[in-house]
CSV table of N, CA and C in Angstrom, one decimal:
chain,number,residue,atom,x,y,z
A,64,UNK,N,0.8,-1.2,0.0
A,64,UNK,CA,0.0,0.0,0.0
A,64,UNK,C,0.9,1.3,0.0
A,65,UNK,N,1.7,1.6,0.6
A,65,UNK,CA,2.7,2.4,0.9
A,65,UNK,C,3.4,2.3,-0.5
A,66,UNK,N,4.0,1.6,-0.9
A,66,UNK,CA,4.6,2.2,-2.1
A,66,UNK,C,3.6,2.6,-3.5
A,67,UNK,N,2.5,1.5,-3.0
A,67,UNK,CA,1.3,2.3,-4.7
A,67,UNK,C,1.1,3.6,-4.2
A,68,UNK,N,0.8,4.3,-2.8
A,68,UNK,CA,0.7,5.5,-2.7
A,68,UNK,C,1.9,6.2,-3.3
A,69,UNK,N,2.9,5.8,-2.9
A,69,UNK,CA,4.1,7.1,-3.3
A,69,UNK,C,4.3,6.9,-4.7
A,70,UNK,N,4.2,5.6,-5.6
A,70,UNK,CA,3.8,5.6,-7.0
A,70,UNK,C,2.7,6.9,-7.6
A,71,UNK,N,1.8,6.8,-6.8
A,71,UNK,CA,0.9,7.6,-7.5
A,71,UNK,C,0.9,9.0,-7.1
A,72,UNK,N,1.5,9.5,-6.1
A,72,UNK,CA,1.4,10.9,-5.6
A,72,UNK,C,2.4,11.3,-6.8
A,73,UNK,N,3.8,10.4,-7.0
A,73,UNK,CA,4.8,10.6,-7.6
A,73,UNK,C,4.5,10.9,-8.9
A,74,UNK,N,3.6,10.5,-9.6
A,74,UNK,CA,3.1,10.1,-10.5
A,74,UNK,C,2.2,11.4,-11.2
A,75,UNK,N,1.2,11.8,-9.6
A,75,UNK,CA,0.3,13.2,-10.3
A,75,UNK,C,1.8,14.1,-10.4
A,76,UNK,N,2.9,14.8,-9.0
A,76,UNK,CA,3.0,15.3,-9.3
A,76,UNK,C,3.7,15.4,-10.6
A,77,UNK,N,4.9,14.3,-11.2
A,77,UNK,CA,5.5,14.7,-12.3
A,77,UNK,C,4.8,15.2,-13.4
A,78,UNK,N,2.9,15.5,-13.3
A,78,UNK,CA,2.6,16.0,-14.4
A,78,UNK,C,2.3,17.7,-14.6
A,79,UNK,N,3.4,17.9,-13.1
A,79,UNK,CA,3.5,19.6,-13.0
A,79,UNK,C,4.3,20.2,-13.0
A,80,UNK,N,5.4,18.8,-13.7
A,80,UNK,CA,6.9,19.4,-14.0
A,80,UNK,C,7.2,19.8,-14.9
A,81,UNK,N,8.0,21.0,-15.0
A,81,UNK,CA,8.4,21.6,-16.8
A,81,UNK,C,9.8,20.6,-16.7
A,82,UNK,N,9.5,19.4,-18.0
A,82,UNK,CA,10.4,18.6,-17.7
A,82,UNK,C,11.6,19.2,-18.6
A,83,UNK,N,11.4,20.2,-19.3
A,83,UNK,CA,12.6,20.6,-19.8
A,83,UNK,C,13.0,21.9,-18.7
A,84,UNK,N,12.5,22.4,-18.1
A,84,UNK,CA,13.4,23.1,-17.2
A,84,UNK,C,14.2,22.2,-16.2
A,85,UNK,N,13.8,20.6,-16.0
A,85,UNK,CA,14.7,20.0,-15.1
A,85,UNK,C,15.4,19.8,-16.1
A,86,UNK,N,15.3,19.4,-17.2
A,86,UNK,CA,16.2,18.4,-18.6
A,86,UNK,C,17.5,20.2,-18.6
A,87,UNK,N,17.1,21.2,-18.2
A,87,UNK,CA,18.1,22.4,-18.1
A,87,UNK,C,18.9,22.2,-17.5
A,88,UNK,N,18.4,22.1,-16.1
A,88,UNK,CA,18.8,22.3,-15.0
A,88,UNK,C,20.3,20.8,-14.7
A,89,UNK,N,19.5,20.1,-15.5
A,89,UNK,CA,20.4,18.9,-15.5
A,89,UNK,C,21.7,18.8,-16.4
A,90,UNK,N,21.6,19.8,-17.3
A,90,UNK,CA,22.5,19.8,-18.1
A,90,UNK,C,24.1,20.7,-17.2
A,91,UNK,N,23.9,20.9,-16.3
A,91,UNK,CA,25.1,21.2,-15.6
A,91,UNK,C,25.5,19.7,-14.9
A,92,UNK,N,27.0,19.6,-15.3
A,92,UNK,CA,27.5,18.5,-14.4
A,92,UNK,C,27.2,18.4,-12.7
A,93,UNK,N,27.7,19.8,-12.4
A,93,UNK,CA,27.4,20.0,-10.6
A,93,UNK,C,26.0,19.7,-10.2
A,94,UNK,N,25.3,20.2,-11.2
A,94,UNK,CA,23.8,20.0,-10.6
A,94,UNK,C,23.3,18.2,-10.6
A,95,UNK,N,24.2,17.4,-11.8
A,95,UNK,CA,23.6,16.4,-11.8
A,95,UNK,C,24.5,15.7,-10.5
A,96,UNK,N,25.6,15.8,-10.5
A,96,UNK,CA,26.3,15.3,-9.2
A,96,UNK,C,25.3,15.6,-7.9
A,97,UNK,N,24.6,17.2,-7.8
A,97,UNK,CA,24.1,16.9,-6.3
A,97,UNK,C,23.0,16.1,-6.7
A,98,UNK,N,22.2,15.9,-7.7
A,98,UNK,CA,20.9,15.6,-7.7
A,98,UNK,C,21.4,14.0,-7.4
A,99,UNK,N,22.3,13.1,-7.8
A,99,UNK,CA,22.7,12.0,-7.2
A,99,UNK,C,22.6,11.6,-6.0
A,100,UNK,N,23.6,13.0,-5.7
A,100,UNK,CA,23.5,13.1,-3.8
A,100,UNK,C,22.5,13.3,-3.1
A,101,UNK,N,21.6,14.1,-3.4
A,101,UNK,CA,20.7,14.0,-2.7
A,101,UNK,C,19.5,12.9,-3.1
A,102,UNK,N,19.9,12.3,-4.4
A,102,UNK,CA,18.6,10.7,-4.2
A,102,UNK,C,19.2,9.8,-3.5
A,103,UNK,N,20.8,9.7,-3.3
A,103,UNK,CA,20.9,9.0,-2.8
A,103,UNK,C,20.5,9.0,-1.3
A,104,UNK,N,21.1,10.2,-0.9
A,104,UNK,CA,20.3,10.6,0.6
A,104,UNK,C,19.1,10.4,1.2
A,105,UNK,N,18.0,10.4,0.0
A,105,UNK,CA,16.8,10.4,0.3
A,105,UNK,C,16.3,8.8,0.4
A,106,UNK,N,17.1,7.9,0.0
A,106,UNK,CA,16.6,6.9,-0.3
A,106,UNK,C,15.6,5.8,1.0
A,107,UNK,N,16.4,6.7,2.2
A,107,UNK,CA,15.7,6.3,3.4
A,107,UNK,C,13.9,7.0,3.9
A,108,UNK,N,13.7,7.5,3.2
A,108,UNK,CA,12.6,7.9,3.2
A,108,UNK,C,11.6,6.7,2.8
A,109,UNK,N,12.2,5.9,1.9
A,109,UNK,CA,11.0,4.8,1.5
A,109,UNK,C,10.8,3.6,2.1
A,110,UNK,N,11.1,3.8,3.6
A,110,UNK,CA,10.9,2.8,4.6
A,110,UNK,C,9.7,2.9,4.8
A,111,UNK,N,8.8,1.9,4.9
A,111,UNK,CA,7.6,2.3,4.9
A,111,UNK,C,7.0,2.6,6.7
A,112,UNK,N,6.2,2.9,6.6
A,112,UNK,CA,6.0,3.8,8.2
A,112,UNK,C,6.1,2.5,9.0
A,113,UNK,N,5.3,0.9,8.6
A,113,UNK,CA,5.3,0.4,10.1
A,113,UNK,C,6.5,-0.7,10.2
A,114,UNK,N,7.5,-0.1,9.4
A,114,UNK,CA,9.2,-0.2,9.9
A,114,UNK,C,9.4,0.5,10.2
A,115,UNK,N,9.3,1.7,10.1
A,115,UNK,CA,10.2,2.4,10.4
A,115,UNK,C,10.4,3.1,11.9
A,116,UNK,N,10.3,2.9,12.7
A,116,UNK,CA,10.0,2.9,14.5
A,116,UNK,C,9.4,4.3,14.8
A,117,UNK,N,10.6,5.2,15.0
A,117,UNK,CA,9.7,6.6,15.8
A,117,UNK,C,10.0,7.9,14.1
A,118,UNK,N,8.7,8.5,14.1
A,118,UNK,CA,8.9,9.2,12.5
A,118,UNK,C,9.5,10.5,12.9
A,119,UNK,N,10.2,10.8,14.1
A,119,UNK,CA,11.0,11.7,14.4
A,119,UNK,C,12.1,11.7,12.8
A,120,UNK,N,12.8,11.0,12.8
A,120,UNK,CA,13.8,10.4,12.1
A,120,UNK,C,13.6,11.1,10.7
A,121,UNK,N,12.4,11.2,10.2
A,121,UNK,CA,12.5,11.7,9.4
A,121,UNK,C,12.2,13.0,8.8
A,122,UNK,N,11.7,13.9,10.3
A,122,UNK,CA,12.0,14.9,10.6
A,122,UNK,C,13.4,15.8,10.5
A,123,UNK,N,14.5,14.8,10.9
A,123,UNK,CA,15.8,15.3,11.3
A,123,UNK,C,16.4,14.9,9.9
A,124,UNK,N,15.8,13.7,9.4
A,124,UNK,CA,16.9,13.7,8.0
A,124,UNK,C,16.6,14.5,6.8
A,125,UNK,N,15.7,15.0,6.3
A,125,UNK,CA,15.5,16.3,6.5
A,125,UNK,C,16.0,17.7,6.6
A,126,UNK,N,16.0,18.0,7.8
A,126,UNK,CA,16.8,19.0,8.3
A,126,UNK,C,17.9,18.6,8.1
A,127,UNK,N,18.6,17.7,8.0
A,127,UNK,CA,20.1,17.2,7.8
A,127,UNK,C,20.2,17.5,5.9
A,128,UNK,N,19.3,17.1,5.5
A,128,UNK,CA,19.4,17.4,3.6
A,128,UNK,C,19.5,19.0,3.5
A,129,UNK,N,18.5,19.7,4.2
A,129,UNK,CA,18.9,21.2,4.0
A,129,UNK,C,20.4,21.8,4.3
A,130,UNK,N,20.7,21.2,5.8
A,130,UNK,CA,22.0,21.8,6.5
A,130,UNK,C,23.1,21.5,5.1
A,131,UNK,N,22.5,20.1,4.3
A,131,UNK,CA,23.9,20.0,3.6
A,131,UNK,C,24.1,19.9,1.5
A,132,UNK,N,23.1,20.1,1.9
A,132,UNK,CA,23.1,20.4,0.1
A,132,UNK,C,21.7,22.0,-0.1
A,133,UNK,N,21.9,22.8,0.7
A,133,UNK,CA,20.5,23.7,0.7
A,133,UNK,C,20.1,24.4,-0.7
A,134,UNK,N,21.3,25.0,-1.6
A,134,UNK,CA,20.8,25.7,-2.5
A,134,UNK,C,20.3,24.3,-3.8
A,135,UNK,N,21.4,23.3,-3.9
A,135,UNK,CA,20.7,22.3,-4.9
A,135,UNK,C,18.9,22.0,-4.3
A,136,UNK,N,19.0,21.6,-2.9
A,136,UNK,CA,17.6,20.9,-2.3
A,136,UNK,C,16.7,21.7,-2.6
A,137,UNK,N,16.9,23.1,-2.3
A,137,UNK,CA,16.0,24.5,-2.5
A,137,UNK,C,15.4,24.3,-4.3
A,138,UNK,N,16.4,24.4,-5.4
A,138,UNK,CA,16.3,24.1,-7.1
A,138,UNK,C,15.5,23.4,-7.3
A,139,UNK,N,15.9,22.3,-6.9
A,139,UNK,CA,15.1,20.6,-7.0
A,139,UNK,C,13.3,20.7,-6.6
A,140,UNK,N,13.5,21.2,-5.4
A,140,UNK,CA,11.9,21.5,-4.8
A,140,UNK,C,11.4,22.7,-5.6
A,141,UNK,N,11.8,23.6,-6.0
A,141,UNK,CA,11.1,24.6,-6.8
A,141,UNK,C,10.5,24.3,-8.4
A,142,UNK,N,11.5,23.1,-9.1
A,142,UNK,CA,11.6,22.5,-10.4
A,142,UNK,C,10.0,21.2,-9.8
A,143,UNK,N,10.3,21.3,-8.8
A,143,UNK,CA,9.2,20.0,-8.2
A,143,UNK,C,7.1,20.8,-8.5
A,144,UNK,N,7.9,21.5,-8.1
A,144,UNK,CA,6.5,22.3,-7.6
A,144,UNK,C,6.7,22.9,-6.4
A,145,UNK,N,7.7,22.4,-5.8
A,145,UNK,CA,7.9,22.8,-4.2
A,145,UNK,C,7.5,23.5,-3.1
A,146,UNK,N,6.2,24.7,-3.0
A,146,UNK,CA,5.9,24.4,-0.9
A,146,UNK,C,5.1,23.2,-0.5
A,147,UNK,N,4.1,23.1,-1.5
A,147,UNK,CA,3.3,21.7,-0.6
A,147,UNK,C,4.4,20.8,-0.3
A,148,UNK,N,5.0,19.9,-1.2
A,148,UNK,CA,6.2,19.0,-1.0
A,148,UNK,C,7.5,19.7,0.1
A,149,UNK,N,7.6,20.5,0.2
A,149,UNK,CA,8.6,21.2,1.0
A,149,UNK,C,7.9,21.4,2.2
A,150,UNK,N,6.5,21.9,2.6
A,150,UNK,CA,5.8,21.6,4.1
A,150,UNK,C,5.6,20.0,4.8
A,151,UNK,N,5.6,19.4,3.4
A,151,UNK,CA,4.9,18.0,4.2
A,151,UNK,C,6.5,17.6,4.7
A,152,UNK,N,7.5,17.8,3.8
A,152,UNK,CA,8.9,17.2,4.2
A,152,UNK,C,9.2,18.0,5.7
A,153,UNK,N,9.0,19.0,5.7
A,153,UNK,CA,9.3,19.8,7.3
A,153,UNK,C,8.6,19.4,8.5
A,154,UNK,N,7.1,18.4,8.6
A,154,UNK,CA,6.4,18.0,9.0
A,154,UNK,C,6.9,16.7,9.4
A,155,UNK,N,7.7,16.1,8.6
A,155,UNK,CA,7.7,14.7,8.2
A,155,UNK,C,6.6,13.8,8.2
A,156,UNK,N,5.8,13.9,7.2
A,156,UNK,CA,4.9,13.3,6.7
A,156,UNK,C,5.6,11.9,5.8
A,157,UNK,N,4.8,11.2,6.0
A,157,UNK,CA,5.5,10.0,5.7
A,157,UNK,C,5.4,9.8,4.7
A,158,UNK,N,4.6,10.3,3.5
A,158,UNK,CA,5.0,10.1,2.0
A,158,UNK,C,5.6,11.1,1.5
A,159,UNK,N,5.8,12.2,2.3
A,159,UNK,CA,6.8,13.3,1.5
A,159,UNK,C,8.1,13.1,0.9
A,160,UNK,N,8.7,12.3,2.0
A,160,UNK,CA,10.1,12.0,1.3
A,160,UNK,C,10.2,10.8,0.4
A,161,UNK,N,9.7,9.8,0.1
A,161,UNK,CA,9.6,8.8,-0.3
A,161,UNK,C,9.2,9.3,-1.7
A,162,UNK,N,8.2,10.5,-1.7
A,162,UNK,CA,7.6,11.6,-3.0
A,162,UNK,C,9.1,12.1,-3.9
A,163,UNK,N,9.6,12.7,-2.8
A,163,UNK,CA,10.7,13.4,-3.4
A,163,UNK,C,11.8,12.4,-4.0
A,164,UNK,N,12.1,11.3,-3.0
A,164,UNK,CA,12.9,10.6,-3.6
A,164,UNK,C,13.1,9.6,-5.4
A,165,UNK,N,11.4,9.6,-5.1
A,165,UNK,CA,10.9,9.1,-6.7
A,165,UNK,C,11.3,9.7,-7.6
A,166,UNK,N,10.9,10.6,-7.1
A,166,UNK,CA,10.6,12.2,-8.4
A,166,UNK,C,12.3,12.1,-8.9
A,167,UNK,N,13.2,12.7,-7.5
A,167,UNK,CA,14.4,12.6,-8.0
A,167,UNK,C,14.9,11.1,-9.1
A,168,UNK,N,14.4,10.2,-8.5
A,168,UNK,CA,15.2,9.3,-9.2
A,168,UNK,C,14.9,9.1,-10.7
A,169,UNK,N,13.5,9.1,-10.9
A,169,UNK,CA,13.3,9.2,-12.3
A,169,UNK,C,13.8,10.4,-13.1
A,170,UNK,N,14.5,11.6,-12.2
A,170,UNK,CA,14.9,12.5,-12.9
A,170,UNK,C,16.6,12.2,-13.5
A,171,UNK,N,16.7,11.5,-12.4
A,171,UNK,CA,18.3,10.9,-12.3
A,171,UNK,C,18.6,9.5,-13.7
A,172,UNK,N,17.3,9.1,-14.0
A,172,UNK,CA,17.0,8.2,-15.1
A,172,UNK,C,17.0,8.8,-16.5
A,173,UNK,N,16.1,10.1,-16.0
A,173,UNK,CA,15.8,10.7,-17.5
A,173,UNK,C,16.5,11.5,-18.2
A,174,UNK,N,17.1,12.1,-17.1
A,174,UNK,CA,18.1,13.6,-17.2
A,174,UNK,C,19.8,13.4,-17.2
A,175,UNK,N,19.5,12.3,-16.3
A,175,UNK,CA,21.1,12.4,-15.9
A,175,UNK,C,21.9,11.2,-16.3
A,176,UNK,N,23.3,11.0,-15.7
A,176,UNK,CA,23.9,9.6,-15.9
A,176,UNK,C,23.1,9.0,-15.0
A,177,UNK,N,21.9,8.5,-14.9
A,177,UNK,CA,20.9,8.1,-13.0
A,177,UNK,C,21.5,6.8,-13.5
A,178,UNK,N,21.5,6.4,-15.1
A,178,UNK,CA,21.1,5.0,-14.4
A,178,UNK,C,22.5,3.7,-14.2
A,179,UNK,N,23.7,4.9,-14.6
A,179,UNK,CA,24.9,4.2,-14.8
A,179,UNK,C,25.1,4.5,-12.9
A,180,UNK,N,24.6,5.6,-12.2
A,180,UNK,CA,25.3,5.7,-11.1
A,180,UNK,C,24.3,4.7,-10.1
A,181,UNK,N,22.9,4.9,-10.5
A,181,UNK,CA,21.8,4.0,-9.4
A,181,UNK,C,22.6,2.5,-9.8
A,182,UNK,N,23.0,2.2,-10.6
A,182,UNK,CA,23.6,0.9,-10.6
A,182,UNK,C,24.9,0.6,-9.7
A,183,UNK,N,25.9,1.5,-10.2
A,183,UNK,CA,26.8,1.5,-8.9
A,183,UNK,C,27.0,1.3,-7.6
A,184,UNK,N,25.7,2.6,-7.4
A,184,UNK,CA,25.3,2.3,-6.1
A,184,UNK,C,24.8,1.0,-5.4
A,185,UNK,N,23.8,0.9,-6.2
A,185,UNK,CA,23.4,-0.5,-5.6
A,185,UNK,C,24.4,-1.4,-6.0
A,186,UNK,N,25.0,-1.3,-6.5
A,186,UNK,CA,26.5,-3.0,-6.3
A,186,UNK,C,27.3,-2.4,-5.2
A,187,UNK,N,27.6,-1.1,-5.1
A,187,UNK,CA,27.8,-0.5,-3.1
A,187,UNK,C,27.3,-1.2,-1.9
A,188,UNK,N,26.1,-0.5,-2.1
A,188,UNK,CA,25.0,-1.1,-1.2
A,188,UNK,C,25.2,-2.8,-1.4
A,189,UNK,N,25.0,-3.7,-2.2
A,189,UNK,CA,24.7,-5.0,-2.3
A,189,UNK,C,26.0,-5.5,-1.3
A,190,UNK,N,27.5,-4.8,-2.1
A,190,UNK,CA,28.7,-5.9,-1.6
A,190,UNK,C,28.9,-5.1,-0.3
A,191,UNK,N,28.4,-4.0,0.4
A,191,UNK,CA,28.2,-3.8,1.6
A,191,UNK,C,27.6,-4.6,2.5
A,192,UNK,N,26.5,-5.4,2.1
A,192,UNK,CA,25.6,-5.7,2.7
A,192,UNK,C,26.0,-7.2,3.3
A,193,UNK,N,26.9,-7.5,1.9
A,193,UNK,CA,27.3,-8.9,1.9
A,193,UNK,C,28.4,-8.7,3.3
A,194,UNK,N,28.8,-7.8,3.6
A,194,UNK,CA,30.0,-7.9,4.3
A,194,UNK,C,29.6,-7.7,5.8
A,195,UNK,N,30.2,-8.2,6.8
A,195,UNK,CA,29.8,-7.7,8.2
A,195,UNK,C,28.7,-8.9,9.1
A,196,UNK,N,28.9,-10.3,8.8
A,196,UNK,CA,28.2,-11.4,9.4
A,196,UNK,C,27.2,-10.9,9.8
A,197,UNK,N,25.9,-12.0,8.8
A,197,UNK,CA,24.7,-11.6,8.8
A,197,UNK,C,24.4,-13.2,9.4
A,198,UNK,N,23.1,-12.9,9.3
A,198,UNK,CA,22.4,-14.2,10.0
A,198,UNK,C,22.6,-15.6,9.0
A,199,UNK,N,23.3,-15.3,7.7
A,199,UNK,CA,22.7,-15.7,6.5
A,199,UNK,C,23.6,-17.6,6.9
């Protein structure tokens, strides 16, 4: 249930994006490097709420995206549609970020190198995962 919602919220808003003002905005190397960084960042947002223990968390991570990429996060959210999406994330509402994260990533697919780096990443993430005695 949780992710057909963020599917479909994800879904209305991309039809309020001027996708060539992101396909612009993308066309700077720096801009596509932060927009990486911050999908990557965001990717904890798509925990779905009854994992995710106290939704403080996502309050602070959040504030932690502003403190550290603010003028890209600020771009990105304006290119989005950004105050509704930018209130619910201050709120931490629990599909905000999981919204934003989508949004980013299909931008990171369409606009940018997304899908050479979302691959990387996840073989990161994967032989990370492998490492550090699991239960397996």
């Amino acid at each position: 249930m949780f992710y057909r919602e963020v599917a479909h919220r994800t879904e209305c808003l991309q039809m309020s994006v001027s996708r060539m003002a992101v396909a612009r905005w993308c066309d700077s190397p720096e801009h596509r490097e932060a927009l990486w960084q911050i999908c990557r960042d965001t990717a904890a947002f798509m925990v779905p709420p009854a994992e995710d223990g106290e939704p403080a968390w996502r309050k602070a991570l959040w504030a932690r995206l502003q403190e550290t990429s603010p003028d890209a996060l600020r771009q990105l959210l304006a290119l989005s549609g950004g105050a509704v999406l930018r209130n619910q994330l201050a709120r931490g509402e629990v599909y905000a970020g999981a919204v934003l994260h989508s949004l980013l990533k299909s931008w990171l697919s369409q606009y940018g190198r997304g899908k050479e780096r979302m691959r990387q990443a996840a073989q990161g993430v994967t032989s990370v995962r492998g490492y550090g005695g699991g239960t397996g």
